[in-house]
Amino acid sequence: MSPILIIEQVLNGLQFGVMLFLMAAGLTLIFGVMGLINLAHGSLYMVGAFAAAGVAAATGSFLMALVAAMAAAALAGALVELAVIRRLYDKDHLDQVLATFALILIFSEGTRWLFGSFPLFLDIPDALAGPVTLPGGIQYPLYRLVLIGAGLAVAALLGLLIGRTRLGIRIRAGENDREMIAALGVDISKLYTLVFALGAALAGLAGALVGAIQSVQVGMGEPVLILAFVVIVIGGIGSIRGALVGALLVGLTDTLGGIFLPELFKLVMAPAAATSAGASLASMSIYILMGAVLIWRPTGLFGARA
Amino acid sequence: MTRERLFNALLLAGLVLVPLAAQAADEPFTITLATRAVILALAAVGLNIALGLGGLVSLGHAAFFGIGGYAMGILASHAQSYAPLAEWPILIEGTKSMPVIWLVAILASGLAALVIGALSLRTSGVYFIMITLAFGQMFFFFTISWAAYGGEDGLSIYVRNGFPGLNTLAPLPFYGLCLVLLCAALWLFDRLAKSPFGLALGAARQVPARVAAVGLDPTRLRLVAFVISGAITGLAGALFADLNRFVSPAMLSWQMSGEIMVLVILGGVGRLFGPVAGAVVYVTLEHLLGGITEFWHIFLGLILLGIVLFARGGIVGLVAGRGGGHD
């Protein structure tokens, strides 16, 4: 186990973590402002990835593909909000779960019907392909470094948006007291559509960015969605900062656990048994992390105290 | 007799008569479909205890369904390969006997529900939904990486397990067993709902603070409900694995959790026969629409949306009107 491998894996974990953050940020924003649990968030991730793959194939431009991914996901999000989601704000969580589960079925089967079951591929642009040499002689894929940078930049922009702009003020006010800001003349339903579209655009961006290193296929959104749930449970629902910390924790735990647990088990067990036991434990590690956080703080690291 | 009781009686009569008619008409496939509906209904009756009586929106019940399935798969695979499960400290052999498998399935899934419930019930509301979903995923990934029992490919059992005095290989006796277990679970649900425990649980769903004020512990009530709920769903999982003679991680997938929940909502949350009506309609739709288009889930999604937005109370609610169940 060399230090180079460790640094590589830490970078992989960070990359995974910031992509999870893009998903979790939208989810936690939507929950914080509208009080809605949105299972269909993974479908918007998928919409982004398919839009990016389609536009990249047509135009050959990766930047266009990213713009298309965000636009398509935001549009799909806004349409879904207008047609279905806004009827759910006053209903209980069970109805929200069910209706958004129904949306997943419609999105997934609809996409399968349009694009078929075979995965599409989205290529990394030439300028970002290939490895770079980091200080210390570590070879690392440039694209993954760009993902880390892009994710952190989005996190910073989101922080500025929420903390420093008029829209951010309204979003925070909406989290605290929706009747009051409606009484102050803010069009609350327009604000909700906007927040939902913003969350959807973040999910679409994540889908397109990750789509370039994995295959673009139906059902790609749900595993990420569930991990994003774990992230916001750990971070505390409604907290963007919690989402960032939670995402990095989950990303690092998942990646490092998969590498180091089998090695750790080899110290005390036969190699074959250690590999399988380590792999089993590693696949459960983030949920164990979640359980531990819950025992310690039932509302998450940055959640409001109950 | 209220309309709901009449509906329940008709539904039960249908469950007895349709497979008998199918047997007479020599259409074993219809019996297999009915068996599938009855087993899914049993799983949903389990969830209905947590969801309907306790108000606990668990999106992780596929874990219990799958644990029941794997209890059957593991015991039967050891029996079919004549390799003991454990030799130390005591010799444990595999088994092909249904009653033993059912008992193990109930105990294992109940134990899992105790652990998951004890952790998840520290929270409530939307946290509870996400956490049960996440724990469900944890078991899903565990079975995928569990190479000793087939990993991602799952486990095949070549011959259906036996029940003393019955030929379980024939469709009708196996259907009968499943139906008897479903009726037992419905009886238990009814007794629970009317018992002091059930009343306290319902009160804890509506106003937890008052329940706590009269000296009952809402969390403990919910935990007991969650464990019973998980154990029944686990039993259904063992039967489901026996029906297919196959168990795989797909039984623990989050879609399975969603489907079990859909059955409850489709039929009517908190209604005694809600899960049964939901399962019968679901399996019928799956068979009919699935024959027309492979994209039948789109229609299922639209129907679900319609129910959530316009027809709260599900099928039983539509038939029987309001009252009895709850939102």
XYZ file of C-alpha atoms in Angstrom:
633
model
C 0.000 0.000 0.000
C 1.954 2.967 -1.273
C 1.329 6.624 -0.456
C 0.652 7.243 -4.165
C -2.252 4.800 -4.104
C -3.612 6.413 -0.955
C -3.515 9.899 -2.492
C -5.178 8.612 -5.656
C -7.948 7.027 -3.667
C -8.466 10.150 -1.579
C -8.837 12.133 -4.815
C -11.310 9.545 -6.144
C -13.259 9.837 -2.927
C -13.313 13.633 -3.177
C -14.492 13.451 -6.781
C -17.297 11.060 -5.835
C -18.149 13.275 -2.863
C -18.499 16.538 -4.796
C -20.735 14.864 -7.370
C -22.912 13.545 -4.543
C -22.985 17.079 -3.211
C -24.551 18.376 -6.451
C -27.381 15.864 -6.000
C -27.736 16.329 -2.269
C -27.721 20.132 -2.488
C -30.786 20.142 -4.730
C -32.596 17.607 -2.554
C -31.867 19.413 0.675
C -32.799 22.800 -0.828
C -36.135 21.453 -2.055
C -36.825 19.831 1.282
C -35.750 22.882 3.236
C -37.871 25.358 1.299
C -40.904 23.319 0.269
C -40.860 20.500 2.824
C -41.006 17.986 -0.040
C -39.252 14.642 -0.245
C -38.491 14.140 -3.914
C -37.663 10.575 -4.965
C -37.731 11.674 -8.605
C -34.557 13.718 -8.152
C -32.580 10.776 -9.567
C -34.713 10.916 -12.705
C -33.655 14.535 -13.254
C -30.028 13.374 -12.957
C -30.788 10.812 -15.664
C -32.515 13.432 -17.839
C -29.392 15.593 -17.608
C -27.121 12.726 -18.621
C -29.292 11.723 -21.593
C -29.609 15.330 -22.779
C -25.834 15.728 -22.555
C -25.196 12.493 -24.443
C -27.697 13.458 -27.141
C -26.365 16.993 -27.635
C -22.732 15.860 -27.501
C -23.446 13.311 -30.235
C -25.167 15.971 -32.377
C -22.811 18.923 -31.907
C -19.579 17.361 -30.661
C -19.230 20.101 -28.063
C -18.922 19.073 -24.428
C -19.687 22.574 -23.178
C -22.909 22.640 -25.197
C -23.724 19.231 -23.743
C -23.353 20.549 -20.188
C -25.536 23.566 -20.930
C -28.127 21.302 -22.545
C -28.049 18.957 -19.541
C -28.751 21.764 -17.102
C -31.398 23.311 -19.334
C -33.171 20.015 -19.988
C -33.165 19.014 -16.320
C -34.328 22.468 -15.209
C -37.090 22.428 -17.810
C -38.189 18.924 -16.855
C -38.077 19.950 -13.197
C -40.149 23.090 -13.777
C -42.743 21.184 -15.828
C -43.039 18.434 -13.225
C -43.325 21.036 -10.482
C -46.126 22.843 -12.306
C -48.004 19.679 -13.248
C -47.630 17.451 -10.197
C -45.304 18.542 -7.422
C -47.122 21.724 -6.419
C -50.193 19.675 -5.584
C -48.113 17.735 -3.074
C -46.798 20.494 -0.791
C -49.812 20.312 1.511
C -49.983 16.526 1.539
C -48.169 14.232 3.930
C -44.841 12.548 3.236
C -46.471 9.260 2.291
C -48.295 10.898 -0.622
C -45.117 12.677 -1.678
C -43.159 9.421 -1.649
C -45.797 7.684 -3.689
C -46.328 10.422 -6.259
C -42.610 10.896 -6.827
C -42.173 7.098 -7.017
C -44.818 7.182 -9.759
C -42.812 9.922 -11.491
C -39.718 7.687 -11.407
C -41.656 4.915 -13.144
C -42.907 7.342 -15.791
C -39.484 8.942 -16.356
C -37.587 5.639 -16.458
C -39.949 3.784 -18.749
C -40.423 6.893 -20.898
C -36.660 7.207 -21.366
C -36.352 3.486 -22.096
C -39.084 3.875 -24.697
C -37.360 6.873 -26.341
C -33.730 5.757 -26.172
C -33.886 1.977 -25.750
C -32.289 -0.120 -23.049
C -28.742 0.100 -24.347
C -26.437 2.518 -22.556
C -25.283 5.641 -24.372
C -21.765 6.936 -24.118
C -20.602 10.447 -23.468
C -16.928 11.046 -24.218
C -14.591 13.147 -22.158
C -13.536 16.182 -24.288
C -10.032 15.855 -25.776
C -8.734 18.880 -23.908
C -9.558 17.207 -20.584
C -8.627 13.631 -21.515
C -5.494 11.930 -20.305
C -3.591 12.103 -17.062
C -1.718 14.950 -15.445
C 1.280 14.624 -13.205
C 0.711 15.956 -9.725
C 3.498 17.041 -7.356
C 5.201 13.894 -6.089
C 4.982 12.180 -9.475
C 1.396 10.985 -9.148
C -0.398 10.375 -12.446
C -4.078 11.280 -12.138
C -6.837 11.722 -14.767
C -7.256 15.425 -15.538
C -11.028 15.084 -16.012
C -11.533 13.843 -12.463
C -9.536 16.779 -11.112
C -11.743 19.091 -13.175
C -14.809 17.417 -11.642
C -13.511 18.130 -8.136
C -12.826 21.743 -9.088
C -16.190 22.170 -10.811
C -18.066 20.664 -7.877
C -16.319 22.886 -5.356
C -16.905 25.928 -7.578
C -20.626 25.126 -7.758
C -20.681 24.727 -3.982
C -19.101 28.167 -3.597
C -21.505 29.746 -6.105
C -24.447 28.153 -4.340
C -23.181 29.484 -1.027
C -22.986 32.993 -2.546
C -26.435 32.634 -4.107
C -28.050 31.605 -0.842
C -26.064 33.945 1.372
C -25.583 37.088 -0.690
C -28.360 37.585 -3.257
C -31.971 38.707 -3.073
C -33.117 35.320 -4.382
C -31.116 33.695 -1.581
C -32.784 35.912 0.990
C -36.173 34.841 -0.320
C -35.193 31.181 -0.270
C -34.041 31.439 3.333
C -37.149 33.377 4.262
C -39.259 30.714 2.571
C -37.594 28.069 4.734
C -38.514 29.953 7.874
C -41.992 31.292 7.272
C -43.799 30.932 3.997
C -46.959 32.808 5.034
C -44.948 35.831 6.072
C -43.002 36.208 2.856
C -46.164 35.645 0.833
C -47.746 38.457 2.850
C -44.744 40.646 2.023
C -45.567 40.363 -1.651
C -43.241 37.590 -2.825
C -44.877 35.283 -5.373
C -44.360 32.096 -3.411
C -45.453 29.655 -6.108
C -43.042 31.209 -8.612
C -40.297 30.979 -5.990
C -41.071 27.277 -5.477
C -40.912 26.556 -9.200
C -37.607 28.401 -9.364
C -36.090 26.500 -6.435
C -37.249 23.202 -7.887
C -35.757 24.057 -11.280
C -32.511 25.112 -9.605
C -32.264 21.801 -7.760
C -33.095 19.964 -10.973
C -30.390 21.842 -12.889
C -27.799 20.836 -10.286
C -28.905 17.197 -10.607
C -28.752 17.445 -14.404
C -25.244 18.914 -14.246
C -24.122 16.074 -11.981
C -25.666 13.532 -14.348
C -23.826 14.967 -17.351
C -20.471 15.273 -15.558
C -20.626 11.727 -14.167
C -22.109 10.418 -17.424
C -18.752 11.061 -19.091
C -16.953 8.584 -16.812
C -19.772 6.047 -16.501
C -22.330 4.862 -19.016
C -25.536 6.817 -19.528
C -28.466 4.465 -18.967
C -31.951 4.146 -17.534
C -31.905 3.629 -13.787
C -28.537 5.416 -13.321
C -30.177 7.997 -11.061
C -31.598 5.907 -8.255
C -28.385 4.535 -6.681
C -27.046 8.110 -6.588
C -30.356 9.340 -5.198
C -30.206 6.905 -2.302
C -26.603 7.868 -1.545
C -27.701 11.510 -1.639
C -30.342 10.625 0.962
C -27.634 9.133 3.141
C -25.646 12.343 2.644
C -28.441 14.635 3.787
C -29.368 12.385 6.689
C -25.750 12.635 7.836
C -25.468 16.367 7.099
C -28.880 17.386 8.412
C -31.877 18.033 6.189
C -32.107 21.571 4.829
C -28.465 22.462 5.427
C -26.288 23.137 2.359
C -23.158 23.098 4.495
C -24.283 19.785 5.981
C -24.774 18.441 2.465
C -21.200 19.362 1.530
C -19.656 17.823 4.650
C -21.892 14.764 4.415
C -21.127 14.279 0.710
C -17.373 14.406 1.238
C -17.630 12.017 4.221
C -19.720 9.542 2.238
C -17.528 9.819 -0.854
C -14.334 9.241 1.092
C -15.786 6.445 3.256
C -17.139 4.565 0.277
C -13.994 4.843 -1.840
C -11.434 4.301 0.896
C -13.479 1.528 2.536
C -13.543 -0.435 -0.705
C -9.739 -0.288 -0.943
C -8.546 -0.494 2.628
C -10.972 -2.828 4.395
C -9.906 -5.926 2.409
C -6.246 -4.988 3.060
C -6.982 -4.512 6.743
C -8.726 -7.878 6.952
C -5.746 -9.577 5.295
C -3.713 -8.809 8.400
C -5.856 -11.207 10.429
C -7.463 -13.548 7.864
C -6.664 -15.731 4.876
C -6.442 -13.563 1.705
C -9.512 -14.986 -0.090
C -11.743 -14.769 2.981
C -10.365 -11.308 3.741
C -11.195 -10.049 0.254
C -14.787 -11.212 0.413
C -15.379 -10.166 4.033
C -13.714 -6.815 3.353
C -15.809 -6.250 0.238
C -19.007 -7.076 2.132
C -18.168 -4.730 4.963
C -17.031 -2.008 2.559
C -20.356 -2.102 0.718
C -22.067 -1.509 4.052
C -19.603 1.042 5.419
C -21.477 4.233 4.539
C -24.661 2.891 6.105
C -22.740 2.018 9.239
C -21.406 5.590 9.176
C -24.981 6.832 8.859
C -26.121 4.666 11.775
C -23.274 5.960 13.922
C -24.098 9.596 13.128
C -27.752 8.950 13.940
C -26.977 7.462 17.324
C -24.789 10.430 18.074
C -27.010 13.152 16.543
C -30.462 12.072 15.352
C -30.964 15.240 13.278
C -27.639 15.054 11.469
C -24.399 16.965 11.888
C -25.781 20.383 10.888
C -29.513 19.783 11.333
C -31.772 21.860 13.537
C -32.032 20.419 17.032
C -35.346 18.681 17.508
C -73.047 -5.710 6.978
C -71.170 -2.617 5.831
C -70.055 -2.201 2.245
C -66.448 -2.697 3.288
C -67.225 -6.053 4.946
C -69.237 -7.149 1.936
C -66.322 -6.190 -0.320
C -63.897 -8.097 1.907
C -66.094 -11.191 1.876
C -66.406 -11.078 -1.912
C -62.660 -10.644 -2.297
C -61.960 -13.606 -0.022
C -64.533 -15.736 -1.845
C -62.824 -14.823 -5.115
C -59.452 -15.874 -3.722
C -60.907 -19.283 -2.822
C -63.033 -19.850 -5.929
C -60.894 -18.533 -8.800
C -57.995 -20.985 -8.262
C -60.463 -23.848 -7.800
C -62.104 -22.898 -11.098
C -58.681 -22.617 -12.714
C -57.831 -26.084 -11.421
C -61.054 -27.457 -12.889
C -60.335 -25.733 -16.212
C -56.741 -27.066 -16.090
C -55.086 -23.647 -16.154
C -52.233 -23.907 -13.667
C -50.780 -20.547 -14.760
C -53.777 -18.732 -13.285
C -53.111 -20.501 -9.981
C -49.476 -19.372 -10.109
C -50.607 -15.782 -10.724
C -53.028 -16.036 -7.809
C -50.241 -17.445 -5.615
C -48.068 -14.470 -6.529
C -50.900 -12.086 -5.636
C -51.528 -13.808 -2.292
C -47.844 -13.786 -1.327
C -47.443 -10.114 -2.275
C -50.604 -9.393 -0.306
C -49.056 -11.093 2.727
C -45.959 -8.901 2.405
C -48.195 -5.846 2.127
C -50.281 -6.881 5.172
C -46.974 -6.844 7.043
C -46.184 -3.338 5.834
C -49.755 -2.244 6.576
C -49.124 -2.899 10.281
C -46.257 -0.394 10.310
C -47.754 1.987 7.759
C -51.477 1.773 8.414
C -51.610 1.190 12.153
C -48.358 2.840 13.168
C -48.072 5.579 10.557
C -44.464 4.536 9.909
C -43.574 5.207 6.266
C -40.969 2.485 5.807
C -39.319 2.451 2.408
C -37.056 -0.441 3.409
C -39.416 -3.378 3.745
C -37.764 -5.162 0.833
C -34.939 -5.894 3.297
C -37.280 -8.064 5.387
C -38.812 -9.596 2.273
C -35.319 -10.470 1.066
C -34.128 -11.760 4.441
C -37.086 -14.152 4.435
C -36.162 -15.160 0.903
C -32.529 -15.755 1.783
C -33.522 -17.704 4.913
C -35.290 -20.107 2.580
C -32.504 -20.023 -0.023
C -29.694 -20.684 2.429
C -31.417 -23.481 4.362
C -32.628 -25.201 1.201
C -29.328 -24.865 -0.660
C -27.485 -26.508 2.227
C -30.062 -29.269 2.294
C -29.751 -29.843 -1.438
C -25.947 -29.999 -1.328
C -25.876 -32.008 1.960
C -23.367 -29.528 3.386
C -24.106 -28.562 6.990
C -24.644 -24.868 7.693
C -22.323 -24.974 10.672
C -20.413 -27.755 12.397
C -19.185 -25.839 15.365
C -20.238 -25.267 18.153
C -23.285 -27.336 17.228
C -24.097 -29.135 14.018
C -26.717 -27.209 11.995
C -28.012 -28.897 8.884
C -29.956 -27.292 6.051
C -33.608 -28.175 5.721
C -36.301 -28.496 3.092
C -39.144 -28.373 5.599
C -41.403 -25.350 5.160
C -42.461 -24.896 8.798
C -38.820 -24.738 9.933
C -37.938 -22.353 7.102
C -40.897 -20.120 7.932
C -39.876 -19.980 11.580
C -36.301 -19.054 10.669
C -37.547 -16.444 8.181
C -39.825 -14.881 10.803
C -37.113 -14.827 13.462
C -34.379 -13.497 11.150
C -36.484 -10.732 9.614
C -37.971 -9.840 13.004
C -34.468 -9.519 14.434
C -33.394 -7.332 11.500
C -36.518 -5.201 12.014
C -35.623 -4.842 15.693
C -32.157 -3.490 14.864
C -33.249 -1.289 11.942
C -36.293 -0.093 13.874
C -34.359 0.725 17.031
C -31.982 2.916 15.004
C -34.536 4.428 12.605
C -37.151 5.228 15.241
C -34.742 7.649 16.855
C -35.934 9.915 14.057
C -39.301 10.571 12.480
C -40.980 11.973 9.406
C -38.888 12.361 6.323
C -35.706 11.216 8.089
C -37.404 7.899 8.864
C -38.284 7.388 5.191
C -34.742 8.040 4.020
C -33.144 5.956 6.744
C -35.282 2.883 6.167
C -34.535 3.257 2.463
C -30.818 3.454 3.209
C -30.826 0.422 5.510
C -32.706 -1.479 2.816
C -29.918 -0.577 0.388
C -27.346 -1.739 2.914
C -28.794 -5.254 2.934
C -29.134 -5.130 -0.855
C -25.442 -4.401 -1.333
C -24.511 -6.945 1.291
C -26.297 -9.743 -0.590
C -24.693 -8.625 -3.857
C -21.237 -8.965 -2.357
C -22.073 -12.211 -0.515
C -20.294 -14.594 -2.879
C -20.940 -17.709 -0.759
C -24.650 -17.552 -1.626
C -24.514 -16.594 -5.283
C -23.750 -12.870 -4.940
C -25.364 -10.949 -7.759
C -26.616 -14.118 -9.501
C -28.735 -15.296 -6.601
C -29.510 -18.863 -5.564
C -31.579 -21.444 -7.395
C -33.396 -24.180 -5.509
C -34.229 -27.127 -7.717
C -37.207 -28.617 -5.895
C -39.838 -26.745 -3.912
C -39.657 -27.309 -0.169
C -42.019 -29.738 1.506
C -44.836 -29.442 4.003
C -45.852 -32.521 6.049
C -48.837 -34.227 4.451
C -49.073 -32.029 1.344
C -47.740 -32.278 -2.177
C -46.337 -28.764 -2.469
C -45.084 -29.372 -6.002
C -48.649 -29.171 -7.297
C -49.830 -25.550 -7.701
C -53.093 -25.822 -5.777
C -51.832 -27.181 -2.413
C -49.058 -24.576 -2.362
C -51.618 -21.867 -3.128
C -53.765 -23.178 -0.279
C -50.840 -22.934 2.153
C -50.150 -19.344 1.112
C -53.830 -18.403 1.420
C -54.064 -19.924 4.905
C -51.010 -17.911 5.984
C -52.509 -14.750 4.467
C -55.756 -15.327 6.384
C -53.788 -15.890 9.588
C -51.942 -12.607 9.017
C -55.222 -10.784 8.317
C -56.672 -12.227 11.512
C -53.598 -11.042 13.415
C -53.895 -7.578 11.830
C -57.540 -7.349 12.849
C -56.811 -8.483 16.402
C -53.880 -6.089 16.692
C -55.913 -3.152 15.386
C -58.626 -3.745 17.990
C -56.354 -4.639 20.895
C -55.253 -2.136 23.558
C -51.850 -2.218 21.881
C -53.354 -1.303 18.509
C -55.415 1.514 20.001
C -52.377 2.922 21.766
C -50.398 2.613 18.537
C -53.092 4.469 16.604
C -53.104 7.168 19.267
C -49.323 7.410 19.046
C -49.710 7.966 15.302
C -52.178 10.782 15.824
C -51.019 12.573 18.976
C -47.767 11.129 20.330
C -47.554 13.756 23.068
C -50.836 12.636 24.686
C -49.829 8.989 24.533
C -46.595 9.872 26.282
C -48.559 11.922 28.811
C -50.641 8.916 29.895
C -47.465 6.977 30.541
C -47.056 4.939 27.352
C -43.842 5.070 25.358
C -44.697 5.877 21.696
C -41.282 4.736 20.463
C -41.652 1.333 22.112
C -45.147 0.891 20.653
C -43.829 1.749 17.202
C -40.856 -0.562 17.577
C -43.086 -3.521 18.464
C -45.302 -2.736 15.459
C -42.249 -2.440 13.218
C -40.884 -5.821 14.361
C -44.218 -7.621 13.813
C -44.505 -5.883 10.461
C -41.017 -6.923 9.373
C -41.534 -10.520 10.520
C -44.721 -10.943 8.456
C -43.072 -9.434 5.387
C -40.152 -11.817 5.975
C -42.504 -14.794 6.009
C -43.919 -13.576 2.689
C -40.357 -13.409 1.363
C -39.750 -17.080 2.192
C -42.941 -18.040 0.350
C -42.049 -15.818 -2.607
C -38.648 -17.498 -2.907
C -40.361 -20.880 -2.724
C -42.828 -19.874 -5.446
C -40.010 -18.909 -7.810
C -37.558 -21.510 -6.442
C -35.085 -18.675 -6.759
C -33.804 -15.901 -4.552
C -31.627 -12.985 -5.666
C -30.664 -9.510 -4.480
C -33.517 -8.164 -6.653
C -35.845 -9.151 -3.807
C -34.101 -6.552 -1.629
C -33.938 -3.779 -4.200
C -35.503 -0.435 -3.350
C -38.002 -0.910 -6.197
C -39.337 -3.911 -4.285
C -39.873 -1.697 -1.224
C -41.665 0.772 -3.447
C -43.839 -1.965 -4.929
C -44.882 -3.337 -1.536
C -45.808 0.193 -0.511
C -47.706 0.695 -3.750
C -49.792 -2.406 -2.980
C -50.820 -0.946 0.367
C -51.679 2.478 -1.036
C -53.432 1.081 -4.104
C -55.696 -0.978 -1.856
C -56.132 1.510 0.970
C -53.846 2.383 3.884
C -54.918 0.979 7.245
C -57.781 -1.046 5.760
C -57.876 -4.709 6.690
C -58.222 -5.964 3.112
C -56.485 -2.996 1.483
C -53.234 -4.882 0.792
C -55.172 -7.852 -0.598
C -57.182 -5.695 -2.997
C -53.996 -3.834 -3.946
C -52.057 -7.022 -4.655
C -54.848 -8.601 -6.706
C -55.263 -5.467 -8.821
C -51.485 -5.037 -9.167
C -50.862 -8.599 -10.345
C -53.837 -8.422 -12.724
C -52.615 -5.110 -14.180
C -49.084 -6.470 -14.464
C -50.397 -9.482 -16.371
C -52.833 -7.597 -18.641
C -50.817 -4.441 -19.367
C -47.565 -6.408 -19.437
C -49.090 -8.447 -22.267
C -49.866 -5.303 -24.258
C -46.668 -3.312 -23.800
C -43.343 -3.868 -22.131
C -43.523 -0.280 -20.898
C -46.483 -0.990 -18.646
C -44.809 0.765 -15.714
C -45.694 4.082 -17.374
C -49.361 3.251 -16.940
C -48.780 2.031 -13.404
C -47.112 5.373 -12.705
C -50.042 7.319 -14.138
C -52.552 5.244 -12.158
C -50.553 5.836 -8.987
C -50.415 9.573 -9.622
C -54.164 9.564 -10.142
C -54.729 7.738 -6.862
C -52.461 10.053 -4.874
C -53.909 13.227 -6.361
C -57.565 12.335 -6.707
C -58.585 9.089 -4.986
C -57.132 8.999 -1.504
C -58.105 5.875 0.364
C -57.337 3.501 -2.504
C -59.628 0.823 -3.888
C -61.241 -0.108 -0.587
C -61.781 3.586 0.092
C -63.503 3.993 -3.276
C -65.744 0.991 -2.650
C -66.541 1.557 0.985
C -66.433 5.315 1.292
C -64.665 7.124 4.082
C -64.368 5.929 7.638
C -62.670 2.798 8.919
C -59.311 3.504 7.314
C -57.451 6.756 7.601
C -55.435 9.106 5.474
